[in-house]
Structures are given as C-alpha cells and as structure tokens.
Amino acid sequence: VNLEEIARLSGVSRSTVSRVINNRPGVNPKTRERVFEVINRLDYHPSAAARRLAGGHANILGLVIPMGVPRLFTDPFFPLLIQGVSQACSAHDHSVMLWVAEPEYERRTIRQVLQNKMIDGVIVASAILDDPLLEAMIEGSLPFVLVGRHPAAPQVNYVDVDNFTSSREIVTYLLRLGYRRVATITGPQNMIAGLDRLEGYRSALHQWGIPVNPDLILSGDFMEEGGYTAMQRLIPRHPQAIFCASDAMAVGALRALREASLRVPEDVAVTSFDDLPFSAHAEPPLTTVRQPIQRMGATAVETLMDIIAHPDSPPRSVILPTEIIIRASCCPAGQTGKEAMPGTEKITTNV
Amino acid sequence: VNLEEIARLSGVSRSTVSRVINNRPGVNPKTRERVFEVINRLDYHPSAAARRLAGGHANILGLVIPMGVPRLFTDPFFPLLIQGVSQACSAHDHSVMLWVAEPEYERRTIRQVLQNKMIDGVIVASAILDDPLLEAMIEGSLPFVLVGRHPAAPQVNYVDVDNFTSSREIVTYLLRLGYRRVATITGPQNMIAGLDRLEGYRSALHQWGIPVNPDLILSGDFMEEGGYTAMQRLIPRHPQAIFCASDAMAVGALRALREASLRVPEDVAVTSFDDLPFSAHAEPPLTTVRQPIQRMGATAVETLMDIIAHPDSPPRSVILPTEIIIRASCCPAGQTGKEAMPGTEKITTNV
DNA sequence: CTGAAAGCGCTTACAG
DNA sequence: CTGAAAGCGCTTACAG
C-alpha cells in the first residue's frame, strides 16, 4: 500500500494525498475528508525512508545517553527517562533511535548520530561539562534538546529542574528542623546537576548565616558505592544531618550508617535528591526532592518536535517543578524519629 | 557527499561503488581498493533511507520491550539488556530503534513495529506467554529474535539461559548444604522464566526424594515488593532456606526477614536468580545464579543479523551459560554464617 | 569485471 | 484548490 494507491482510490493526484498526509493548507475540505477515509480504510502509513529521502521528516527522533557503564543500571534514572521519551514519541507517532554512548566509543557515536541522515532531531541526556558530543551537536545543524541545563551556551535548548533552588530548599528544611552541623555528599563536579546541587547547599547555609565547613563536604559519584565510602569518611566528623545529591548515594550512606550502628534519623538525619521508586522502601524511607524524570523525557520530546516545526524561533528552556517528599529519614533535631514524624507528605516547590 | 560523488572521484560507475559498499563479489580488487580509499577519505556513509527505499538493508534493528511500567525501573535487567543490544549494534554499524510497549498501547505498538518499513529485523524482549505482540510477529514476515525461549512455537529464534537447569542446581546446592525445608518464591507464572525456574525447584526436590510442599511455594512478581509480601506470608511456615526466582524478590524477602528479626543465613538461607549489580551489596550479599544479561542482548543482535543475512536457514536457538555465585546469604545447615562462608566464589554451570 | 537505466515512495516547486 | 514532473540516493536486474 503506497501513496500512489491512495491517490488512485481517492481519485486525486499524489500531490494532493501528500498535502493531506502532511496537514498542509489549501486542500478542499471534502477532498481531504475523502482521502482520509481511504487512508484509514487501508490503514496506510507512509514510508519513513521515502519521506526522508524526498526531503521531508521521517518522524524519527534520536536519544543519546552518553554514559559510562555504571550509572545506567545503578539507578533507574535513565530507564525512567527512556520510558518518558518512548511514550511521548509513541503518542505522537514518532519512533526513537537509541544510542548508549560509551566513553571509549564516543567519537564513533558522535559520527553515527550526526551523520545519520534518518533522524529529525536528537535528545541528548548528558549533563557532563565539556562533553565532546555536546560540542559536536552545537557545531552541527541537527536540532537537539539537552536534558539538563547547559551552563555556557545560551542557544542550547534544554529541559531541566531547578537543581539549585530545590537543593537549597531541602537543606533549608533541615535547618528549620534545628540542625546546624549539616553535611553534604556531592555529585560529580563535572556534571551541571552536581555543581548546582552543591551550590544550593552552600546557599542555604549562607542564608542562615552558617559558615560552610569544607570538612562537611564530601564528593560522591551519584552512585550507591560513592555514597557509602563518602559516608564512612564523614562519620568521624559527626554530622547531625546530611544532604546527599542523589537517592542512590543516600542508600549507600544509610548502609554505612547502619554498619556504624548509627540510627537514622535519631542520630543522623538524611535527605537526598531524585525520589526514585526504591527511595520509599529504603530503611528508613527517604526524605528527598522529587524530580519528574519521566515527564522530563516527555517534555524533551515535545520541545524537540516544536523546534523541528519552528526552526527559527528563539532557544527554548523548560524548567519543570520539583517537590520535597517528606518521609522518615528526618525528624526535628533532638527528638526521636518515631514520635515526631508524619507519613509521607509533600511540599511542592518551584511551581 | 553521496554515492554519485564517490563514483565520480573513483572514476567508476555508481553500480560499482554500490557493489563495493555492500561487499558484493565480482569487483576487481584494485578497483575495490581505489573506491574504498575515496570512501574513507571523504568519510562517506550511505543514506539508510535511500538504501532502504531501493530495496536494501537500512542496517537498523528494532528492540521491543513489552512491559508494563513497574519492572522497567525496579531492577536493571532491561537497562543491561538495552546496553548489550546497543553496544553490539554500534559495533556492527547498525542503529537501534526502541519501543517500550505499555500494555494499554500494545496494539498500537505492534502496528508501529510491523508496519515500520525502516527496520531490518526486531529483537523482542518478551517472555510473557501468549503475548499478542509475539503472535503478531510470528504471523508477520519481519525477521525477529526472542530474548527468552518460546515454549510452543519451534520456529521462533531465541536467545536464553537454561532457567530450568540453573534453578535446579542452585536448589540442589541448598539441599547439599543440608536444608530440607526449602521454600520458593516464584516469578509470574505467565512468563516462561517464571515457569522454568519453578520447575527447576521442583525437579531438585524430586531428585532428592523430598516431597514438594505447596505451602512452601509462594507466588511473586519478580519485583521487590512481591518478594517482600510473599516472605511475610512464608515466615510463619518456618522455611529453613528459600530460592527466590529473582534477585529483586530476594531483596524484598531480606527486608521482610529483617523486620521479623530473623538472621540470614543463620535462621534462613536465601538464594536467588540474576546476579544483578546490587546483589553483591545486599545485606547479606546474595548467593544467586548469574545470567549474562548484557551478553544475551549482544547475542540477540548477532543472531538477528545472521538471520537477516541467511533468511532460509533453520531456526536458531542460543543458550548462554550461567554460573552460581556463592556469597554470604547461605551457610551449611546448622552452622552460623560468619564462620562457615567463603568470600564470593563461582560455580560455572551449563557451559 | 563494469556500466546504463529503471525504480523504490515520497516531497516540492511549478504551472494552471 | 489541484496535478504533472523532477528529484532525493540508493539497489538491482540487464546488457555487454
């Protein structure tokens, strides 16, 4: 079943069928209706290959996850993102081409993506500063959207949450509970989210006139293992409360605290960032910043489709809201957790 | 840069360039070399769209993950599989198109996949019995490979591990340690892996002349939550040892045991299946069957490429080896765990 | 071993 | 509002 056949059966030319399919103006409504009827009856779908070759859109978006092996399966961030992207594409009758860019093959992947004449645009889920892939994308002419803000290039379209403000607010929450010796386990400082979350921590302390103590800032890697080892080094420094820059690190931190026989939240209060599905089942359940990962994926798709449709409009940036999810890993300073804490509760922020 | 230009610069016709690109025989070696030289110099890549349209291969494989929301981010099985597929495709200069098939959109996804005239073949990661997608694939003519064996249709190509034998062996391992009251928490019984792992459990007991006690068989869902609730129901029945059909369920079971103040392995020995990355960090680390998930993805790609290249050869099935990874969640019956258990150790099976 | 030509299924000016 | 025609970049018989 091809366009030719639809034209024949509707009694019009191929040009007209093409106009109908692509929703172009200037077609008699009755003609349009007749053509649609035939299309639906035959369950006709245009060939992406032919479309693309003829200079049109293939309705295929690329998704690039430039990530070394570890984090891809340490936590469900990327699976959720992939799902959001995939769902939104499906809903808009687009397909998605996926690249998982291992660092050692990065150059090759860049070529594969940019020289791939099949895709209409790309979603890049990289938050690594100075990612060569990102630089290549900026140089190139393929429309793309970044998941995560870009610190330097203002022309880059992106979808993100406000990592800075969200982090400042959850640290402020700890300060309000009465803690003063608040530590942080940071994300990698070559990722924008890692930087912003640390800045949010610093900003909250500044606002409350509390000096930032370098001994209470430990660097992590967003993963369980990194949270675990950072916490081990932190324990001798006797923090009252901690802000981990990711849930996965918080789980590692909880493990280190348990091994040291410290109770959470009675001895140390713990907060983090992400609200991944496992965070509600941690021991204790985590108080954390929820970011809408799936929605970020879906929003990236919609933003990219809009960019493709309107290539000359100014750069787009979308900031999605977060909320603070309050669970049992915190309690007011000086109290025991059990008596003081409510069930899960939400504080919506950055709306 | 297109084929025309390569032809011009090499002083041959487009036909010849096409033959060179597609590694067809009947080209003078010197001509071939000359053409390759120009291709490499210009970094030329043929247009997948044009290729496909002209009746050739686009070098694009599809990957379908027909799964409801939950398991996709509960455990890293699918991320690992995706990574294996993506890597192997990249290595063979293929691209991958991804569909995450939500059950409610399944019909739509089936159409999108089968009517997609872009892909050369599909990898289907469904182990659900009577999956309509699978039935549609069997009806259709698009080459495909299943990840997970198909119980009924012998013409279906697949890549899998031997779930039955591997499960029998890890349960046998528990029996050798001296346990007799061995329970199991099963996977969903509408998935072939769930069925096979339960059969393996039964078979091990039979071999040892131990009657199968229905009270010691609880059904789970492969996920943490299901393992947790199944274990809660199991505790009053006083099992000495348990075989969980997935690591994620084992983690849930450990949580239930901890809440009931039962020690692992002293009070209850725990084994499972998968050896996902988090299993080495569980409390205690899990004795489990390791299946090579990434390699299954890569093998599926290679098998599919082989099927596409040789469409008329008989059905292919590939069984990859597993190994039993011994960690601290088991000890000989009647001993305390600490004194008896070695570090991590492997028993390779099904090689 | 090599080339000229038709054709894959679309889109896009161009003409009316 | 509609159609005839060219062309996108390949592959594949067919002819030599």
XYZ file of C-alpha atoms in Angstrom, chain A:
351
model
C 0.000 0.000 0.000
C 1.614 3.247 -1.068
C 0.735 6.835 -1.705
C 0.089 6.081 -5.340
C -2.638 3.633 -4.453
C -4.279 6.023 -2.023
C -4.296 8.638 -4.802
C -5.871 6.230 -7.263
C -8.561 5.083 -4.853
C -9.442 8.622 -3.787
C -9.472 9.880 -7.361
C -6.861 12.582 -6.760
C -3.177 13.082 -7.534
C -0.282 12.005 -5.371
C 0.443 15.653 -4.628
C -2.920 16.055 -3.010
C -2.536 12.924 -0.925
C 0.822 14.217 0.225
C -0.758 17.512 1.215
C -3.438 15.727 3.199
C -0.970 13.477 4.983
C 1.202 16.392 5.962
C -1.705 18.560 7.013
C -0.830 21.258 4.548
C -3.350 24.015 3.926
C -5.007 24.591 0.597
C -6.957 21.388 0.178
C -10.694 21.346 -0.318
C -12.191 20.022 2.921
C -14.277 17.457 1.069
C -11.272 16.196 -0.838
C -9.319 15.999 2.398
C -12.042 14.002 4.041
C -12.293 11.587 1.128
C -8.562 10.964 1.163
C -8.520 10.416 4.911
C -11.280 7.904 4.552
C -9.236 5.837 2.110
C -6.112 6.166 4.250
C -7.912 4.868 7.305
C -9.664 2.112 5.422
C -6.391 0.734 4.093
C -4.514 1.501 7.327
C -1.941 3.285 5.218
C 1.313 4.513 6.781
C 3.773 6.474 4.652
C 7.268 5.107 4.298
C 9.658 6.958 6.593
C 12.503 6.123 4.238
C 10.825 7.631 1.192
C 9.726 10.676 3.121
C 13.142 11.309 4.445
C 14.767 10.808 1.082
C 12.400 13.246 -0.565
C 13.389 15.931 1.875
C 10.641 15.617 4.439
C 10.599 14.459 8.022
C 10.959 10.813 8.889
C 9.255 11.261 12.258
C 12.179 9.659 13.982
C 13.916 11.230 16.975
C 17.285 10.204 18.332
C 18.021 9.680 22.022
C 21.631 9.701 23.149
C 22.688 8.600 26.594
C 26.360 9.377 26.858
C 27.241 7.477 29.972
C 29.836 5.049 31.073
C 28.693 1.644 32.149
C 27.939 2.183 35.834
C 25.075 4.576 36.326
C 22.967 3.089 33.590
C 21.963 0.249 35.845
C 22.805 1.538 39.273
C 19.653 3.538 39.447
C 16.530 3.893 37.359
C 17.126 7.478 36.240
C 17.841 6.546 32.653
C 15.207 3.831 32.395
C 12.620 6.368 33.533
C 13.916 8.927 31.085
C 13.895 6.396 28.256
C 10.367 5.460 29.133
C 9.214 9.059 29.137
C 10.817 9.668 25.761
C 9.497 6.464 24.284
C 5.943 7.040 25.461
C 5.806 10.591 24.191
C 7.213 9.540 20.831
C 4.683 6.762 20.529
C 1.874 9.124 21.408
C 2.961 11.479 18.627
C 3.522 8.715 16.096
C 7.236 9.107 16.104
C 9.917 6.458 16.520
C 13.026 6.704 18.626
C 16.529 5.668 17.743
C 18.693 4.984 20.752
C 22.402 5.356 21.268
C 24.119 4.416 24.510
C 27.398 6.253 24.149
C 30.188 4.500 25.973
C 33.045 6.927 26.537
C 35.528 4.769 24.633
C 33.287 4.825 21.560
C 32.198 8.397 21.945
C 33.779 9.700 18.725
C 32.234 6.897 16.805
C 28.837 7.535 18.332
C 29.047 11.228 17.524
C 29.595 10.346 13.906
C 26.827 7.782 13.914
C 24.377 10.288 15.316
C 25.310 13.339 13.322
C 25.779 11.526 10.043
C 22.666 9.528 10.487
C 20.522 11.054 7.813
C 17.471 9.340 9.218
C 16.580 11.325 12.327
C 14.848 14.682 12.516
C 16.419 15.701 15.806
C 18.118 14.403 18.930
C 17.580 14.389 22.655
C 20.886 14.361 24.496
C 20.802 13.202 28.088
C 24.254 14.387 29.013
C 24.991 16.667 31.883
C 28.737 16.304 31.625
C 30.520 19.602 31.189
C 32.542 19.882 28.014
C 31.109 16.686 26.630
C 32.622 16.374 23.158
C 29.327 15.023 21.879
C 27.611 18.157 23.068
C 30.203 20.353 21.447
C 29.746 18.466 18.209
C 25.982 18.925 18.446
C 26.372 22.663 18.966
C 28.624 22.856 15.913
C 26.280 20.738 13.836
C 22.948 21.708 12.363
C 20.752 18.868 13.646
C 18.047 20.158 16.015
C 18.592 18.923 19.542
C 17.387 19.285 23.108
C 19.510 18.747 26.154
C 18.140 17.094 29.268
C 19.824 19.233 31.889
C 20.701 22.871 31.510
C 23.828 23.983 29.729
C 25.923 26.348 31.821
C 27.652 28.173 28.990
C 25.869 28.047 25.642
C 22.654 30.104 25.796
C 21.488 28.917 22.395
C 21.135 25.334 23.617
C 17.552 24.177 24.106
C 17.024 22.270 27.311
C 14.624 20.711 29.780
C 15.593 20.560 33.433
C 14.523 21.063 37.017
C 15.883 23.844 39.172
C 18.572 21.862 40.939
C 19.940 24.872 42.730
C 16.709 26.089 44.311
C 15.420 22.600 45.082
C 18.623 21.714 46.893
C 18.608 24.981 48.781
C 15.090 24.284 49.939
C 15.663 20.762 51.195
C 18.764 21.922 53.084
C 16.715 24.804 54.469
C 14.221 22.193 55.613
C 16.991 20.537 57.644
C 17.979 23.899 59.116
C 14.374 24.568 60.078
C 14.275 21.216 61.866
C 17.021 22.613 64.059
C 20.168 21.020 62.620
C 23.267 23.171 62.324
C 26.042 20.701 61.539
C 24.705 19.768 58.113
C 26.979 17.855 55.722
C 26.623 17.105 52.034
C 27.750 14.305 49.746
C 28.028 15.878 46.321
C 27.560 14.561 42.826
C 30.396 14.577 40.299
C 31.573 18.134 39.853
C 31.913 17.708 36.115
C 28.143 17.434 35.873
C 25.985 20.502 35.990
C 23.491 18.857 38.352
C 26.332 18.005 40.696
C 27.501 21.612 40.726
C 24.044 23.141 41.109
C 23.073 20.896 43.997
C 26.233 21.765 45.879
C 25.619 25.466 45.265
C 22.105 25.061 46.624
C 23.540 23.537 49.794
C 26.015 26.395 50.166
C 23.335 28.990 49.532
C 21.038 27.609 52.222
C 23.811 27.760 54.809
C 24.701 31.301 53.777
C 21.118 32.446 54.121
C 21.118 31.183 57.680
C 24.483 32.699 58.470
C 26.130 29.325 58.962
C 29.733 29.106 57.768
C 30.382 26.481 55.119
C 32.702 23.869 56.599
C 34.821 22.105 53.952
C 35.156 19.089 56.253
C 31.440 18.508 55.846
C 31.531 18.484 52.025
C 32.421 15.083 50.575
C 32.497 14.259 46.940
C 30.497 11.376 45.537
C 29.620 9.996 42.148
C 25.791 9.863 42.244
C 26.063 6.089 42.896
C 25.468 3.827 45.870
C 29.095 2.914 46.296
C 30.242 6.533 46.304
C 27.660 7.439 48.943
C 28.805 4.530 51.072
C 32.502 5.407 51.082
C 31.847 9.139 51.483
C 29.654 8.405 54.497
C 32.335 6.237 56.040
C 34.745 9.141 55.871
C 32.099 11.525 57.146
C 31.065 9.594 60.257
C 34.120 10.542 62.352
C 33.276 14.192 61.686
C 29.951 13.816 63.492
C 27.419 15.430 61.191
C 23.905 15.916 62.577
C 22.270 15.831 59.190
C 23.222 15.125 55.594
C 22.098 16.173 52.163
C 23.068 13.566 49.564
C 22.929 14.825 45.984
C 21.209 11.620 44.842
C 18.983 8.902 46.291
C 21.408 6.202 45.251
C 24.151 7.830 47.311
C 21.729 8.185 50.206
C 21.131 4.434 50.128
C 24.885 3.912 50.295
C 25.104 6.407 53.134
C 22.356 4.559 55.041
C 24.326 1.343 54.654
C 27.454 2.962 56.105
C 25.456 4.449 58.990
C 23.850 1.092 59.758
C 27.231 -0.603 59.807
C 28.421 2.061 62.246
C 25.327 1.402 64.390
C 24.078 4.944 63.965
C 20.326 5.389 63.889
C 18.523 7.367 61.199
C 17.022 9.883 61.862
C 17.688 9.907 65.631
C 21.488 10.097 65.335
C 21.805 11.450 61.818
C 19.064 12.882 59.596
C 19.332 12.061 55.902
C 17.926 13.822 52.844
C 18.621 13.412 49.176
C 17.533 14.157 45.616
C 15.574 12.277 42.912
C 12.797 10.330 44.644
C 13.457 7.188 42.673
C 10.997 4.327 43.171
C 13.214 2.488 45.669
C 13.509 5.528 47.939
C 10.156 4.864 49.561
C 11.416 1.381 50.528
C 14.779 2.427 51.914
C 15.421 1.916 55.595
C 14.203 4.353 56.655
C 12.250 5.766 53.725
C 13.986 8.833 52.340
C 13.037 12.474 52.596
C 14.053 13.685 49.170
C 13.454 16.090 46.298
C 11.217 14.518 43.714
C 12.073 15.341 40.146
C 9.668 14.259 37.407
C 12.103 12.214 35.339
C 9.598 10.611 33.015
C 7.971 13.950 32.413
C 11.346 15.457 31.615
C 11.720 12.836 28.899
C 8.264 13.530 27.519
C 8.801 17.287 27.669
C 12.107 16.933 25.846
C 10.285 15.124 23.056
C 7.612 17.767 22.778
C 10.122 20.591 22.892
C 12.192 18.932 20.196
C 9.172 18.418 17.979
C 8.333 22.077 18.404
C 11.867 23.103 17.475
C 11.736 20.958 14.372
C 8.421 22.510 13.387
C 9.624 26.062 14.058
C 13.351 26.058 13.414
C 13.764 29.823 13.535
C 12.217 30.622 16.877
C 14.453 31.557 19.822
C 16.036 28.933 22.111
C 13.677 27.154 24.438
C 14.291 26.206 28.036
C 11.761 24.409 30.175
C 12.086 24.119 33.950
C 9.826 21.504 35.494
C 8.664 21.728 39.103
C 10.015 19.546 41.891
C 8.579 18.724 45.275
C 10.076 17.823 48.603
C 8.827 14.413 49.730
C 8.944 14.083 53.484
C 9.466 10.606 54.906
C 11.003 9.036 57.966
C 14.692 9.735 57.353
C 14.445 13.116 59.095
C 12.982 14.324 62.357
C 13.269 17.552 64.321
C 16.697 17.874 65.910
C 16.823 16.388 69.374
C 13.724 14.225 69.008
C 13.440 10.558 68.253
C 12.163 9.803 64.813
C 9.202 7.618 65.624
C 7.200 10.034 67.688
C 7.860 13.085 65.594
C 7.424 12.095 62.000
C 4.355 12.026 59.855
C 3.791 9.638 56.991
C 4.775 10.672 53.507
C 3.978 14.314 52.881
C 4.786 16.681 50.059
C 5.972 20.235 49.775
C 5.685 21.446 46.221
C 8.276 23.913 45.132
C 9.390 25.813 42.047
C 5.958 25.561 40.510
